[in-house]
mmCIF file of C-alpha atoms and ligand atoms in Angstrom:
data_model
loop_
_atom_site.group_PDB
_atom_site.id
_atom_site.type_symbol
_atom_site.label_atom_id
_atom_site.label_comp_id
_atom_site.label_asym_id
_atom_site.label_seq_id
_atom_site.Cartn_x
_atom_site.Cartn_y
_atom_site.Cartn_z
ATOM 1 C CA MET A 1107 22.134 -3.915 8.241
ATOM 2 C CA ALA A 1108 19.109 -6.134 8.942
ATOM 3 C CA LEU A 1109 17.205 -4.996 12.022
ATOM 4 C CA VAL A 1110 14.384 -6.449 14.098
ATOM 5 C CA ILE A 1111 11.605 -3.866 14.267
ATOM 6 C CA PRO A 1112 8.169 -4.949 15.495
ATOM 7 C CA VAL A 1113 5.252 -2.921 14.160
ATOM 8 C CA ILE A 1114 2.914 -2.300 17.083
ATOM 9 C CA LEU A 1115 -0.666 -1.580 16.097
ATOM 10 C CA GLY A 1116 -2.968 0.201 18.506
ATOM 11 C CA SER A 1117 -6.495 -0.257 17.195
ATOM 12 C CA VAL A 1118 -8.806 -3.208 17.770
ATOM 13 C CA ARG A 1119 -11.916 -1.489 16.401
ATOM 14 C CA GLN A 1120 -14.180 -3.431 14.028
ATOM 15 C CA GLY A 1121 -13.417 -2.288 10.467
ATOM 16 C CA ARG A 1122 -10.259 -0.546 11.689
ATOM 17 C CA ASN A 1123 -8.139 1.357 9.207
ATOM 18 C CA GLY A 1124 -5.080 0.820 11.346
ATOM 19 C CA LEU A 1125 -4.418 -2.545 9.784
ATOM 20 C CA ARG A 1126 -3.814 -0.797 6.438
ATOM 21 C CA ALA A 1127 -1.135 1.396 7.966
ATOM 22 C CA ALA A 1128 0.446 -1.430 9.962
ATOM 23 C CA ARG A 1129 0.571 -3.740 6.943
ATOM 24 C CA TYR A 1130 2.111 -0.959 4.889
ATOM 25 C CA LEU A 1131 4.896 -0.492 7.426
ATOM 26 C CA VAL A 1132 5.528 -4.229 7.685
ATOM 27 C CA HIS A 1133 5.903 -4.416 3.880
ATOM 28 C CA ALA A 1134 8.120 -1.327 3.786
ATOM 29 C CA LEU A 1135 10.451 -2.635 6.501
ATOM 30 C CA GLU A 1136 10.597 -6.133 5.022
ATOM 31 C CA SER A 1137 11.394 -4.774 1.569
ATOM 32 C CA ARG A 1138 14.469 -3.165 3.172
ATOM 33 C CA GLY A 1139 15.561 -6.544 4.526
ATOM 34 C CA HIS A 1140 14.408 -6.016 8.117
ATOM 35 C CA GLU A 1141 12.380 -8.414 10.254
ATOM 36 C CA ALA A 1142 9.116 -6.645 11.057
ATOM 37 C CA PRO A 1143 6.641 -8.809 12.973
ATOM 38 C CA LEU A 1144 3.198 -7.303 13.360
ATOM 39 C CA VAL A 1145 2.057 -6.908 16.962
ATOM 40 C CA ASP A 1146 -1.712 -6.837 16.597
ATOM 41 C CA PRO A 1147 -3.527 -6.752 19.955
ATOM 42 C CA ALA A 1148 -6.750 -7.982 18.325
ATOM 43 C CA ASP A 1149 -5.068 -10.955 16.719
ATOM 44 C CA LEU A 1150 -3.083 -11.747 19.865
ATOM 45 C CA GLY A 1151 -6.137 -11.389 22.113
ATOM 46 C CA LEU A 1152 -4.041 -9.231 24.404
ATOM 47 C CA PRO A 1153 -5.810 -8.983 27.781
ATOM 48 C CA LEU A 1154 -6.682 -5.733 29.492
ATOM 49 C CA LEU A 1155 -3.842 -4.967 31.822
ATOM 50 C CA THR A 1156 -4.375 -6.336 35.311
ATOM 51 C CA ARG A 1157 -0.687 -7.093 35.917
ATOM 52 C CA MET A 1158 2.364 -5.922 34.015
ATOM 53 C CA TYR A 1159 4.547 -8.640 32.521
ATOM 54 C CA LYS A 1160 7.229 -8.038 35.127
ATOM 55 C CA GLU A 1161 4.734 -8.397 37.973
ATOM 56 C CA TYR A 1162 4.216 -12.093 37.239
ATOM 57 C CA PRO A 1163 6.510 -14.575 38.973
ATOM 58 C CA LYS A 1164 9.105 -15.862 36.507
ATOM 59 C CA GLY A 1165 7.575 -18.319 34.043
ATOM 60 C CA GLU A 1166 3.975 -17.621 35.101
ATOM 61 C CA ALA A 1167 3.032 -14.804 32.723
ATOM 62 C CA PRO A 1168 0.455 -15.614 30.036
ATOM 63 C CA GLU A 1169 2.014 -17.146 26.938
ATOM 64 C CA VAL A 1170 1.183 -14.108 24.806
ATOM 65 C CA LEU A 1171 3.140 -11.829 27.136
ATOM 66 C CA GLU A 1172 6.095 -14.228 27.245
ATOM 67 C CA ARG A 1173 6.201 -14.260 23.448
ATOM 68 C CA LEU A 1174 6.041 -10.478 23.200
ATOM 69 C CA ALA A 1175 8.711 -10.026 25.874
ATOM 70 C CA ALA A 1176 11.024 -12.393 23.986
ATOM 71 C CA LEU A 1177 10.377 -10.497 20.759
ATOM 72 C CA TYR A 1178 10.969 -7.079 22.320
ATOM 73 C CA ARG A 1179 14.222 -8.218 23.952
ATOM 74 C CA ARG A 1180 15.696 -9.136 20.578
ATOM 75 C CA SER A 1181 14.359 -5.999 18.877
ATOM 76 C CA ASP A 1182 16.372 -3.031 17.673
ATOM 77 C CA GLY A 1183 13.516 -0.537 17.616
ATOM 78 C CA PHE A 1184 9.757 -0.212 17.325
ATOM 79 C CA VAL A 1185 7.332 1.270 14.844
ATOM 80 C CA VAL A 1186 4.216 2.339 16.727
ATOM 81 C CA VAL A 1187 1.086 2.847 14.625
ATOM 82 C CA SER A 1188 -1.503 5.073 16.252
ATOM 83 C CA ALA A 1189 -4.921 6.346 15.302
ATOM 84 C CA GLU A 1190 -6.262 9.513 16.881
ATOM 85 C CA TYR A 1191 -9.233 9.046 19.183
ATOM 86 C CA ASN A 1192 -10.520 12.296 20.669
ATOM 87 C CA HIS A 1193 -7.189 13.998 20.060
ATOM 88 C CA SER A 1194 -5.410 11.287 21.994
ATOM 89 C CA ILE A 1195 -4.186 7.723 21.493
ATOM 90 C CA PRO A 1196 -6.575 4.753 21.306
ATOM 91 C CA PRO A 1197 -7.037 2.835 24.574
ATOM 92 C CA ALA A 1198 -5.922 -0.374 22.864
ATOM 93 C CA LEU A 1199 -2.537 1.187 22.128
ATOM 94 C CA SER A 1200 -2.030 2.313 25.685
ATOM 95 C CA ASN A 1201 -3.021 -1.158 26.879
ATOM 96 C CA THR A 1202 -0.685 -2.867 24.416
ATOM 97 C CA LEU A 1203 2.286 -0.724 25.386
ATOM 98 C CA ASP A 1204 1.700 -0.683 29.140
ATOM 99 C CA HIS A 1205 2.223 -4.414 29.665
ATOM 100 C CA PHE A 1206 5.982 -3.873 29.280
ATOM 101 C CA LEU A 1207 8.676 -1.444 30.351
ATOM 102 C CA GLU A 1208 12.302 -2.607 30.611
ATOM 103 C CA GLU A 1209 11.882 -4.647 27.425
ATOM 104 C CA TYR A 1210 11.736 -1.357 25.451
ATOM 105 C CA PHE A 1211 14.774 0.264 27.031
ATOM 106 C CA TRP A 1212 17.713 1.548 24.962
ATOM 107 C CA ARG A 1213 15.876 1.181 21.663
ATOM 108 C CA PRO A 1214 14.377 3.913 19.469
ATOM 109 C CA SER A 1215 10.775 4.077 18.364
ATOM 110 C CA ALA A 1216 9.157 5.713 15.360
ATOM 111 C CA ILE A 1217 5.607 7.028 15.320
ATOM 112 C CA VAL A 1218 3.207 6.435 12.441
ATOM 113 C CA CYS A 1219 -0.058 8.264 13.052
ATOM 114 C CA TYR A 1220 -3.165 8.310 10.908
ATOM 115 C CA SER A 1221 -6.731 9.494 10.796
ATOM 116 C CA ALA A 1222 -9.707 9.556 8.512
ATOM 117 C CA GLY A 1223 -9.457 13.341 8.450
ATOM 118 C CA ARG A 1224 -6.871 15.776 7.175
ATOM 119 C CA TYR A 1225 -4.610 16.154 10.226
ATOM 120 C CA GLY A 1226 -3.231 12.628 10.106
ATOM 121 C CA GLY A 1227 -3.467 11.971 13.826
ATOM 122 C CA VAL A 1228 -0.635 14.316 14.798
ATOM 123 C CA ARG A 1229 -2.340 15.407 18.018
ATOM 124 C CA ALA A 1230 -2.291 11.816 19.235
ATOM 125 C CA ALA A 1231 1.322 11.513 18.065
ATOM 126 C CA MET A 1232 2.403 14.326 20.376
ATOM 127 C CA GLN A 1233 0.969 12.494 23.361
ATOM 128 C CA LEU A 1234 2.429 9.212 22.171
ATOM 129 C CA ARG A 1235 5.866 10.824 21.935
ATOM 130 C CA ALA A 1236 5.757 11.715 25.626
ATOM 131 C CA MET A 1237 4.563 8.234 26.515
ATOM 132 C CA LEU A 1238 7.261 6.469 24.495
ATOM 133 C CA GLY A 1239 9.906 8.617 26.166
ATOM 134 C CA GLU A 1240 8.642 7.480 29.544
ATOM 135 C CA LEU A 1241 8.669 3.863 28.343
ATOM 136 C CA GLY A 1242 12.370 4.183 27.544
ATOM 137 C CA THR A 1243 12.009 3.980 23.786
ATOM 138 C CA PRO A 1244 12.331 7.617 22.725
ATOM 139 C CA SER A 1245 10.869 8.411 19.328
ATOM 140 C CA ILE A 1246 12.928 9.628 16.400
ATOM 141 C CA PRO A 1247 12.354 13.268 15.392
ATOM 142 C CA SER A 1248 10.343 12.551 12.232
ATOM 143 C CA LEU A 1249 6.747 11.384 12.260
ATOM 144 C CA LEU A 1250 4.942 9.603 9.467
ATOM 145 C CA PRO A 1251 1.417 11.062 9.536
ATOM 146 C CA ILE A 1252 -1.107 9.504 7.157
ATOM 147 C CA PRO A 1253 -4.159 11.732 6.652
ATOM 148 C CA GLU A 1254 -7.263 10.237 5.019
ATOM 149 C CA VAL A 1255 -5.758 6.836 5.648
ATOM 150 C CA HIS A 1256 -8.573 5.014 3.832
ATOM 151 C CA LYS A 1257 -7.619 6.891 0.634
ATOM 152 C CA ALA A 1258 -3.853 6.636 1.131
ATOM 153 C CA LEU A 1259 -3.716 2.830 1.532
ATOM 154 C CA ASP A 1260 -5.785 -0.114 0.378
ATOM 155 C CA GLU A 1261 -6.848 -2.915 2.712
ATOM 156 C CA ASP A 1262 -3.678 -4.902 2.053
ATOM 157 C CA GLY A 1263 -1.547 -1.903 2.934
ATOM 158 C CA GLN A 1264 -0.610 -1.053 -0.639
ATOM 159 C CA PRO A 1265 0.039 2.674 -1.060
ATOM 160 C CA LEU A 1266 -2.382 4.615 -3.240
ATOM 161 C CA GLN A 1267 -0.550 7.956 -3.069
ATOM 162 C CA PRO A 1268 3.001 8.586 -4.339
ATOM 163 C CA TRP A 1269 3.830 11.085 -1.561
ATOM 164 C CA LEU A 1270 3.503 8.340 1.022
ATOM 165 C CA GLU A 1271 6.329 6.209 -0.332
ATOM 166 C CA ARG A 1272 8.654 9.218 -0.609
ATOM 167 C CA GLN A 1273 8.072 10.190 3.011
ATOM 168 C CA THR A 1274 8.299 6.609 4.220
ATOM 169 C CA GLY A 1275 11.749 6.167 2.693
ATOM 170 C CA ARG A 1276 13.169 9.126 4.570
ATOM 171 C CA PHE A 1277 11.368 8.164 7.785
ATOM 172 C CA LEU A 1278 12.722 4.590 7.747
ATOM 173 C CA ASP A 1279 16.237 5.773 6.859
ATOM 174 C CA GLU A 1280 16.130 7.859 10.003
ATOM 175 C CA LEU A 1281 14.803 5.035 12.164
ATOM 176 C CA ALA A 1282 17.449 2.622 10.842
ATOM 177 C CA TRP A 1283 20.191 5.130 11.645
ATOM 178 C CA TYR A 1284 19.097 5.442 15.262
ATOM 179 C CA ALA A 1285 18.425 1.719 15.602
ATOM 180 C CA GLU A 1286 21.865 0.789 14.256
ATOM 181 C CA ALA A 1287 23.576 3.364 16.461
ATOM 182 C CA LEU A 1288 21.838 2.155 19.612
ATOM 183 C CA ARG A 1289 22.359 -1.499 18.739
ATOM 184 C CA GLU A 1290 26.082 -0.893 18.522
ATOM 185 C CA LYS A 1291 26.047 0.993 21.806
ATOM 186 C CA ARG A 1292 23.945 -1.684 23.553
ATOM 187 C CA GLY A 1293 26.586 -4.191 22.515
ATOM 188 C CA GLY A 1294 28.968 -2.415 24.897
ATOM 189 C CA GLY A 1295 26.504 -2.530 27.788
ATOM 190 C CA VAL A 1296 23.739 -0.298 29.152
ATOM 191 C CA PRO A 1297 23.803 2.031 32.173
ATOM 192 C CA TYR A 1298 21.388 -0.086 34.242
HETATM 193 C C1 FMN B 1235 -13.564 6.943 19.384
HETATM 194 C C2 FMN B 1235 -13.078 7.670 18.155
HETATM 195 C C3 FMN B 1235 -12.576 8.959 18.273
HETATM 196 C C4 FMN B 1235 -12.078 9.629 17.152
HETATM 197 N N1 FMN B 1235 -11.493 10.854 17.310
HETATM 198 C C5 FMN B 1235 -10.849 11.422 16.268
HETATM 199 C C6 FMN B 1235 -10.068 12.585 16.458
HETATM 200 O O1 FMN B 1235 -9.949 13.125 17.540
HETATM 201 N N2 FMN B 1235 -9.430 13.113 15.379
HETATM 202 C C7 FMN B 1235 -9.488 12.535 14.147
HETATM 203 O O2 FMN B 1235 -8.877 13.034 13.218
HETATM 204 N N3 FMN B 1235 -10.252 11.421 13.931
HETATM 205 C C8 FMN B 1235 -10.902 10.843 14.962
HETATM 206 N N4 FMN B 1235 -11.627 9.693 14.785
HETATM 207 C C9 FMN B 1235 -11.733 9.138 13.423
HETATM 208 C C10 FMN B 1235 -10.521 8.257 13.155
HETATM 209 O O3 FMN B 1235 -9.492 9.035 12.587
HETATM 210 C C11 FMN B 1235 -10.875 7.130 12.181
HETATM 211 O O4 FMN B 1235 -12.050 6.449 12.607
HETATM 212 C C12 FMN B 1235 -9.733 6.125 12.095
HETATM 213 O O5 FMN B 1235 -10.034 5.202 11.063
HETATM 214 C C13 FMN B 1235 -9.558 5.396 13.430
HETATM 215 O O6 FMN B 1235 -8.593 4.394 13.360
HETATM 216 P P1 FMN B 1235 -9.035 2.844 13.332
HETATM 217 O O7 FMN B 1235 -9.978 2.706 12.159
HETATM 218 O O8 FMN B 1235 -7.779 2.087 13.120
HETATM 219 O O9 FMN B 1235 -9.692 2.539 14.635
HETATM 220 C C14 FMN B 1235 -12.136 9.014 15.877
HETATM 221 C C15 FMN B 1235 -12.665 7.721 15.771
HETATM 222 C C16 FMN B 1235 -13.114 7.046 16.885
HETATM 223 C C17 FMN B 1235 -13.625 5.641 16.743
#
């Protein structure tokens, strides 16, 4: 079943490795027949949050927020790609996510974390999991941690390590299962 799953990237740093991971996930989702638009806060020029999307009068939000809201409303789930900055999530990711709330509701998320070191960003992932729960897009049980991300993926997001593709297959199977289940359930209405 084709799903709509935006890939939300959370790094805007010059020379960021996050683009490798995000591109990899976009390719992996698309090769399974899903629609996987990249949400890149650097490319979008996403402003620092001064007002949430819902705090704007109808029709007065910046165009970039209107476009993202429309995308999220037709989405079936989210892949969130996070680096680890000081054992936590990058500020750009928090900023990207915080603009919205209800638009995420009743949809699953899946966490891809990465780092230049050997732990793959899992400490940030644990904080991200709590945050995504609060945002109403609870994360699936599995994580996809990518240690030494600069060695695991090239700049175009092509995998350089066989283990990565094996783990990605299982991870995306799990996300699709949750996304399909919740899509069917959303079709019958949501609690509020
Ligand atoms: C501000 C900052 C803090 C960092 N803190 C950590 C950390 O706590 N743990 C870790 O494994 N790597 C840490 N790193 C290294 C990152 O894993 C590495 O730079 C990674 O490429 C960051 O993602 P990005 O390139 O997409 O910004 C940090 C990097 C930066 C810039």
